[in-house]
Coordinates of C-alpha atoms and ligand atoms in Angstrom, one line a residue:
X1 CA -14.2 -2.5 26.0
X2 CA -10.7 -2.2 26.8
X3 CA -8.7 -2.5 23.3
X4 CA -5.1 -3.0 23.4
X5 CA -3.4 -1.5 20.0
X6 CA 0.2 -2.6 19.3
X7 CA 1.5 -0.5 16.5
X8 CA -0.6 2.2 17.8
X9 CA 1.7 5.2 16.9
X10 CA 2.3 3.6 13.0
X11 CA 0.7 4.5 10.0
X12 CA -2.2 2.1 10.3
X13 CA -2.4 1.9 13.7
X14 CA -3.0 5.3 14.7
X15 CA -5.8 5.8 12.4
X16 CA -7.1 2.5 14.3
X17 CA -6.7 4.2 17.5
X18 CA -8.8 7.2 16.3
X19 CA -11.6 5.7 15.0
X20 CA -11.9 3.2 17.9
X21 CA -12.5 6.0 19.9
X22 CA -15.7 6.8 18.3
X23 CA -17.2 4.5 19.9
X24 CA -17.7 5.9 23.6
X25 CA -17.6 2.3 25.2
X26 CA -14.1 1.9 23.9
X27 CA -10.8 2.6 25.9
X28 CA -7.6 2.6 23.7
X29 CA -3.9 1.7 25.1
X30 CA -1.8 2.7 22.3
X31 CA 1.4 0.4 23.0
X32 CA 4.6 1.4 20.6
X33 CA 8.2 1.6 20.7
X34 CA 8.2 4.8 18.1
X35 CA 10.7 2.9 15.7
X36 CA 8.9 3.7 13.0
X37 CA 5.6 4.8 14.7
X38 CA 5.3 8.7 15.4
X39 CA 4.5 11.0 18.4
X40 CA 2.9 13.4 16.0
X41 CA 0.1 10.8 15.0
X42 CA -1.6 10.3 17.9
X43 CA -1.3 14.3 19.1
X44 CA -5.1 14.4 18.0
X45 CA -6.3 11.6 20.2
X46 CA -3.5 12.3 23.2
X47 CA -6.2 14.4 25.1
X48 CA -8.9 11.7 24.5
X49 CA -9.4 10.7 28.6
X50 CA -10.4 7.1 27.1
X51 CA -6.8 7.0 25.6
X52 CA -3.2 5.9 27.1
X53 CA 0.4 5.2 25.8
X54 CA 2.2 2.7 26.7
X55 CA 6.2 3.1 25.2
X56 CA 6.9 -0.3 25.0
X57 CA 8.6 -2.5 22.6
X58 CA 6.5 -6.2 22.2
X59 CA 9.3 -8.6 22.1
X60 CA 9.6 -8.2 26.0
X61 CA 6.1 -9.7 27.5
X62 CA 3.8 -6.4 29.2
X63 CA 1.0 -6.8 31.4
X64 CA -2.4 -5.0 31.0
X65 CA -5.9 -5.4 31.3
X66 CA -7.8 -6.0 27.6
X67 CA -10.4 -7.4 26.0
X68 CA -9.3 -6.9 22.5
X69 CA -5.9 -7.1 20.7
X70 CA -5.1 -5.6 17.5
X71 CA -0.9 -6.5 16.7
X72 CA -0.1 -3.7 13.9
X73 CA 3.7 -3.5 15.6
X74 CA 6.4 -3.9 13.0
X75 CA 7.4 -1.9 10.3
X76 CA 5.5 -2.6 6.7
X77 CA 7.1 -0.7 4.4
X78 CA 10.5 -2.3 3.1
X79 CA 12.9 0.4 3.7
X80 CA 12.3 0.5 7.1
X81 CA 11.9 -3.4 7.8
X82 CA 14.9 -3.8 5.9
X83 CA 16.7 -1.3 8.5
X84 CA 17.2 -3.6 11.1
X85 CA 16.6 -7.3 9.7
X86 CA 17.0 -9.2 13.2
X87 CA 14.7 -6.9 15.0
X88 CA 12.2 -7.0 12.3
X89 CA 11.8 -11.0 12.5
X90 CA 11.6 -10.9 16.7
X91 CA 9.2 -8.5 16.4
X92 CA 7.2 -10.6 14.3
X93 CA 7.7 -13.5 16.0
X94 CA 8.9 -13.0 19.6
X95 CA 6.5 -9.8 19.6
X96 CA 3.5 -11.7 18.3
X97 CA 3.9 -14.6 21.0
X98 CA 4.1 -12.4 24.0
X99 CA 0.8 -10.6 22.4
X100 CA -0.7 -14.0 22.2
X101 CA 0.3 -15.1 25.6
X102 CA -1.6 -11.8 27.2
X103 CA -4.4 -13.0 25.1
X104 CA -4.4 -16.7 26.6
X105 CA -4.4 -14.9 30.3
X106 CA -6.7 -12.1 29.8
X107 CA -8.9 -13.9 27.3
X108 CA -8.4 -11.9 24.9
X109 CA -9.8 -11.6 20.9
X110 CA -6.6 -11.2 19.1
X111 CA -6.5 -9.6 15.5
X112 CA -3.0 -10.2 13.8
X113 CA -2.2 -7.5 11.1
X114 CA -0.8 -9.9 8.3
X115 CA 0.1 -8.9 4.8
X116 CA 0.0 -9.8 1.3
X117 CA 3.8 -10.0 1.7
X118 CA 2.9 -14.1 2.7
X119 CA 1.6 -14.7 -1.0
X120 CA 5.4 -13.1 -2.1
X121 CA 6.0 -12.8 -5.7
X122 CA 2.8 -14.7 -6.2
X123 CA 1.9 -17.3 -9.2
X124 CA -2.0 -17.0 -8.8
X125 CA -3.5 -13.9 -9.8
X126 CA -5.6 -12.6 -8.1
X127 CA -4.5 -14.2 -4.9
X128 CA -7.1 -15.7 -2.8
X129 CA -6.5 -17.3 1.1
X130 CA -6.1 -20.5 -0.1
X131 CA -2.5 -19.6 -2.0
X132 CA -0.3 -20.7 -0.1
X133 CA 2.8 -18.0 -1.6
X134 CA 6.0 -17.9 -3.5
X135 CA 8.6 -16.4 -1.0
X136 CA 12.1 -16.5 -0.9
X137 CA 13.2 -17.5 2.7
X138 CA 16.8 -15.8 2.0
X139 CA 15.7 -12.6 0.2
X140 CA 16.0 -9.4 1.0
X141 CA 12.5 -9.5 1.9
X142 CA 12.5 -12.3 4.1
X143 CA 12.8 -10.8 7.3
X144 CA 9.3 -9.4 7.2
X145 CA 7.6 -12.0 4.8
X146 CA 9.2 -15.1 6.7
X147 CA 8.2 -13.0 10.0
X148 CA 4.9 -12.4 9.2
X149 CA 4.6 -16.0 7.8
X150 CA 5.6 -17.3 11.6
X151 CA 3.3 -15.1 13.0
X152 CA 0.1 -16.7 11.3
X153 CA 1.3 -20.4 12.6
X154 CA 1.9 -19.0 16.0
X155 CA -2.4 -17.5 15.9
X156 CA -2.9 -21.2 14.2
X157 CA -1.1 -23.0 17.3
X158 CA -2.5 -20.4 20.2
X159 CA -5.5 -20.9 18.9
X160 CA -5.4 -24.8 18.8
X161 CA -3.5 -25.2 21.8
X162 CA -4.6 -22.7 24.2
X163 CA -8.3 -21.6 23.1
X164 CA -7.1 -18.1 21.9
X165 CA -9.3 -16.4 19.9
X166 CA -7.4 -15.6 17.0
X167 CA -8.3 -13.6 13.4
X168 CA -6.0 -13.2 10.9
X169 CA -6.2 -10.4 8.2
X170 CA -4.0 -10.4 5.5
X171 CA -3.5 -7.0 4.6
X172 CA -2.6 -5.4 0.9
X173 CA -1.4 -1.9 0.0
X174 CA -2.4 1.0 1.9
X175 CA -2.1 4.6 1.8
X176 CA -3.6 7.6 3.1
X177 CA -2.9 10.0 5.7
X178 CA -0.5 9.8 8.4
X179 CA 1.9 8.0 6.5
X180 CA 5.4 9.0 6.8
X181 CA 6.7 11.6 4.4
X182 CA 10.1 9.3 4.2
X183 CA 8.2 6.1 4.8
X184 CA 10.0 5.1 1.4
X185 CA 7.0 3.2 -0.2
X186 CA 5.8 3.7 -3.8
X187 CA 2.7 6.5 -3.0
X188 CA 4.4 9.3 -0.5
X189 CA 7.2 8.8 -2.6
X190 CA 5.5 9.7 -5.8
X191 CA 3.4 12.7 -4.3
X192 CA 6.3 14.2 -2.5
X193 CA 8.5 14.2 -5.7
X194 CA 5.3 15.1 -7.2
X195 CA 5.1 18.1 -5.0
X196 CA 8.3 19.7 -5.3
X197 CA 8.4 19.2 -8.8
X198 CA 11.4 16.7 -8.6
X199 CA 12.1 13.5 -10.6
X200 CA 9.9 10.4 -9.7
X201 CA 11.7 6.9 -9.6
X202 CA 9.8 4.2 -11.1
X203 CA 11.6 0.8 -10.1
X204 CA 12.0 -1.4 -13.2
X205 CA 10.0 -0.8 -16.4
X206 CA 6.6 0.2 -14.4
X207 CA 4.5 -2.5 -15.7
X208 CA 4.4 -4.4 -12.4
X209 CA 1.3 -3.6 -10.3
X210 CA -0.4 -3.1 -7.0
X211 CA -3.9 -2.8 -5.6
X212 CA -4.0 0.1 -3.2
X213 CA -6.4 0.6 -0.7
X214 CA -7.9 3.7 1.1
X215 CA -6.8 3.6 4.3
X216 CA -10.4 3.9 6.2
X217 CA -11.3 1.4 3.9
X218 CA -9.3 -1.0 5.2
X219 CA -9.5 0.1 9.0
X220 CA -13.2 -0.1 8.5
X221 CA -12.6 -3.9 7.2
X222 CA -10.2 -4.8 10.0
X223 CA -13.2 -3.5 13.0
X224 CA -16.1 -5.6 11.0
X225 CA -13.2 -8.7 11.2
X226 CA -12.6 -8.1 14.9
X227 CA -16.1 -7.7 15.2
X228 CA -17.1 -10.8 13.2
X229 CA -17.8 -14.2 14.3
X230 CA -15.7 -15.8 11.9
X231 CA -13.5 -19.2 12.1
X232 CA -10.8 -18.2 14.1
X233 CA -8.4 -19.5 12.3
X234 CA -9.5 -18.4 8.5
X235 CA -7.2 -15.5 7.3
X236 CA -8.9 -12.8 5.7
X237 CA -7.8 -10.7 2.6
X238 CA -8.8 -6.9 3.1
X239 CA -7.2 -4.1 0.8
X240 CA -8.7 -2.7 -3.1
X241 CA -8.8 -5.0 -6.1
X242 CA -9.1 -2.0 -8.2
X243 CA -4.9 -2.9 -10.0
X244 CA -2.9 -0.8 -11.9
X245 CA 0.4 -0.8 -13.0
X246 CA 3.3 1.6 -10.9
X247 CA 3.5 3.8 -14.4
X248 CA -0.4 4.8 -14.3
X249 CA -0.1 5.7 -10.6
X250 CA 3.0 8.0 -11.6
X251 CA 1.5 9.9 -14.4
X252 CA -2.2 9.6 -12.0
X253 CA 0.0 11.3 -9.5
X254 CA 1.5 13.5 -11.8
X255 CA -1.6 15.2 -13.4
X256 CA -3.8 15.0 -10.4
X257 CA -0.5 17.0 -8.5
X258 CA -0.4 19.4 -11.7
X259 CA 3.3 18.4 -11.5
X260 CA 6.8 19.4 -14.0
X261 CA 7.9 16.0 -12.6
X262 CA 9.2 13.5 -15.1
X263 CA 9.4 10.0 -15.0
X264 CA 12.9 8.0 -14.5
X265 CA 13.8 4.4 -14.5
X266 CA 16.0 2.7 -11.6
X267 CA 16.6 -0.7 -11.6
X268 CA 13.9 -2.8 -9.7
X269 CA 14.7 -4.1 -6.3
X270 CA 15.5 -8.1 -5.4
X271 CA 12.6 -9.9 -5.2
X272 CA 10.1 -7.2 -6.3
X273 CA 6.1 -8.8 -7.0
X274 CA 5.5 -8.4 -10.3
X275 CA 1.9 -8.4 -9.5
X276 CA -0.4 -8.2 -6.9
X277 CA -4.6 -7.9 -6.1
X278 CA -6.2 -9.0 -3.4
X279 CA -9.3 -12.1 -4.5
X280 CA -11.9 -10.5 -2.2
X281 CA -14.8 -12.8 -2.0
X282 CA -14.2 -13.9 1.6
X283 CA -14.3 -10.8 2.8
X284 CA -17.3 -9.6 0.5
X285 CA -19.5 -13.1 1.8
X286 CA -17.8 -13.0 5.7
X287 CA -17.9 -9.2 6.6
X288 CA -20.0 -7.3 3.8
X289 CA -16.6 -5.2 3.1
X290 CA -17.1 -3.3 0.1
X291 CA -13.7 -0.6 -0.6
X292 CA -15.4 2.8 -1.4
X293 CA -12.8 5.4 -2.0
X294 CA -11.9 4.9 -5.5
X295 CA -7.9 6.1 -6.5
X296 CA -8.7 9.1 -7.2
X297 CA -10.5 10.1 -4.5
X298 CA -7.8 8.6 -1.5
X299 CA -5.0 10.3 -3.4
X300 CA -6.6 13.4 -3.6
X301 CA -6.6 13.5 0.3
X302 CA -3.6 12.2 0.6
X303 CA -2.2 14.6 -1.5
X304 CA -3.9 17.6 0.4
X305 CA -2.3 15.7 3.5
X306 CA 1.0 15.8 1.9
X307 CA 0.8 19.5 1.2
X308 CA 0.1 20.3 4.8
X309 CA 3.5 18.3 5.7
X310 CA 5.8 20.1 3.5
X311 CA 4.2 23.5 4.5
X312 CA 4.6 23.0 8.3
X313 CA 8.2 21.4 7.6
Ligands
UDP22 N1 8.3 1.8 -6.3 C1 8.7 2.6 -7.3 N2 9.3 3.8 -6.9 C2 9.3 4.2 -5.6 C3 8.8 3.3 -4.6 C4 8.3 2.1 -5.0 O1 8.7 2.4 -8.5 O2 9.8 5.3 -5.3 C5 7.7 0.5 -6.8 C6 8.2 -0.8 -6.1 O3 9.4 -1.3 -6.8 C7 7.1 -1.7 -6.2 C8 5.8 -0.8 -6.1 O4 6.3 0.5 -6.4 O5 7.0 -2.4 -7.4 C9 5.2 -0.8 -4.7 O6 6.3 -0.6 -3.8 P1 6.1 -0.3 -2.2 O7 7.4 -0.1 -1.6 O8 5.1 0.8 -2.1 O9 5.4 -1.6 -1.7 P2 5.5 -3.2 -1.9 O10 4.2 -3.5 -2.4 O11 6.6 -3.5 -2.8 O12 5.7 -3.7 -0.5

């Protein structure tokens, strides 16, 4: 099998990469424009004879040989998709059509790597697949939620128009290893600040929450999709419905880093969800996915991987 990852140097996509290659019929072209995607993820796997680098950026078309395509390129967390607006949106859109179109030729399975971003500040709790979202199409936000809105209507139309076999998974918080120390998003801010003893910044009053999600977890739940014979064009939610609010992750964080840190208050971003857990049925019925690393447990690692950074920094 000859598995194109897009993305394959980020956060999620490296650890893709790596446990794709477990499987010794699979050959991985990691394809990434290291915007936000790092060298130093994929230095485990560079060796790996059944793994290639392609530097490329998506939104001009490439050419390769594949079977399967996973589309993790564009940056998730909202410091850095925020960074470059315009570039943010192509990627999403431009990027995701010239992915699609290598799948038409090369008949492809296409996986897109969608987010709970689509649901935006959302007015059904927990959200479920058929919500169709509250977003602001002229936020601050809206680069990457709009983006990755367009990019689900673009699987929808390649798969009704051209035959392409599309999956869409809609993905919710996720953290773990290989995350980027300044990735800017709530959990490697917390332990870093954590770690060195310095003030964490809860945004608003704290009570808004998220459901985070072990990162093998989730890459385990994105295989079984690709893997799946599901309706091609039925997005599926994958993350943790395990919620809590922002302040219980900071003092979790906190005691769990043994840290002097104290908490302070900054003023909550534009357009901030209030809440957020993934309705997991689908993916419970369709694929048998089950998270099993419970909070503690994933920060505890992710801590430990943390740690590492700072020392070797
Ligand atoms: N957050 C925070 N302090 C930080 C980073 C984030 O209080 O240093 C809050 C943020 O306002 C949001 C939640 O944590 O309510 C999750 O933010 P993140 O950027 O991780 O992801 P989001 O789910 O908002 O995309």
């Amino acid at each position: 099998m000859r598995i194109l990852v897009a993305g394959g140097a980020g956060f999620l996509g490296c650890n893709l990469c790596k446990k794709l290659l477990e499987d010794e019929e699979n050959y991985v072209v990691c394809v990434d424009n290291f915007s936000s995607g790092k060298k130093e993820n994929i230095e485990e796997i560079l060796n790996d004879e059944r793994f290639e680098i392609l530097n490329a950026d998506i939104s001009e078309e490439i050419d390769i040989d594949v079977d399967h395509i996973y589309n993790a390129a564009c940056p998730a967390s909202p410091k850095f998709y925020q960074k470059n607006q315009l570039q943010t949106f192509k990627t999403c859109i431009k990027g995701t059509e010239n992915l699609l179109k290598l799948a038409q030729r090369k008949k492809a399975n296409f996986l897109q790597f969608s987010t709970s971003e689509i649901y935006g500040n959302p007015l059904e709790h927990p959200q479920n697949e058929n919500y169709f979202g509250n977003v602001n199409t002229l936020g601050i936000r809206s680069c990457y939620d709009e983006g990755k809105r367009a990019a689900e209507t673009l699987c929808y139309i390649y798969n009704r128009e051209h035959n392409v076999k599309t999956k869409i998974v809609r993905i919710f918080n996720t953290y773990g290893p290989k995350m980027r120390e300044d990735d800017g998003r709530v959990i490697p801010n917390f332990i870093i600040k954590a770690l060195k003893n310095e003030n964490i910044e809860v945004y608003g009053d704290g009570t808004q929450t998220r459901s985070l999600c072990y990162v093998d977890d989730l890459i385990d739940g994105i295989i079984r999709l690709m893997n799946s014979k599901v309706n091609y064009t039925r997005p599926v939610n994958l993350g943790n419905d395990h919620e809590i609010t922002i302040n219980e992750l900071a003092e979790k964080i906190i005691n769990l880093t043994n840290s002097k840190s104290l908490i302070k208050f900054k003023p909550l971003p534009e357009d901030d969800p209030i809440k957020r857990k993934p309705d997991l049925k689908l993916a419970n019925k369709m694929l048998d996915y089950y998270p099993r690393t419970s909070i503690d447990e994933g920060l505890k690692i992710t801590i430990d991987y943390f740690k590492n950074c700072l020392k070797t920094n």
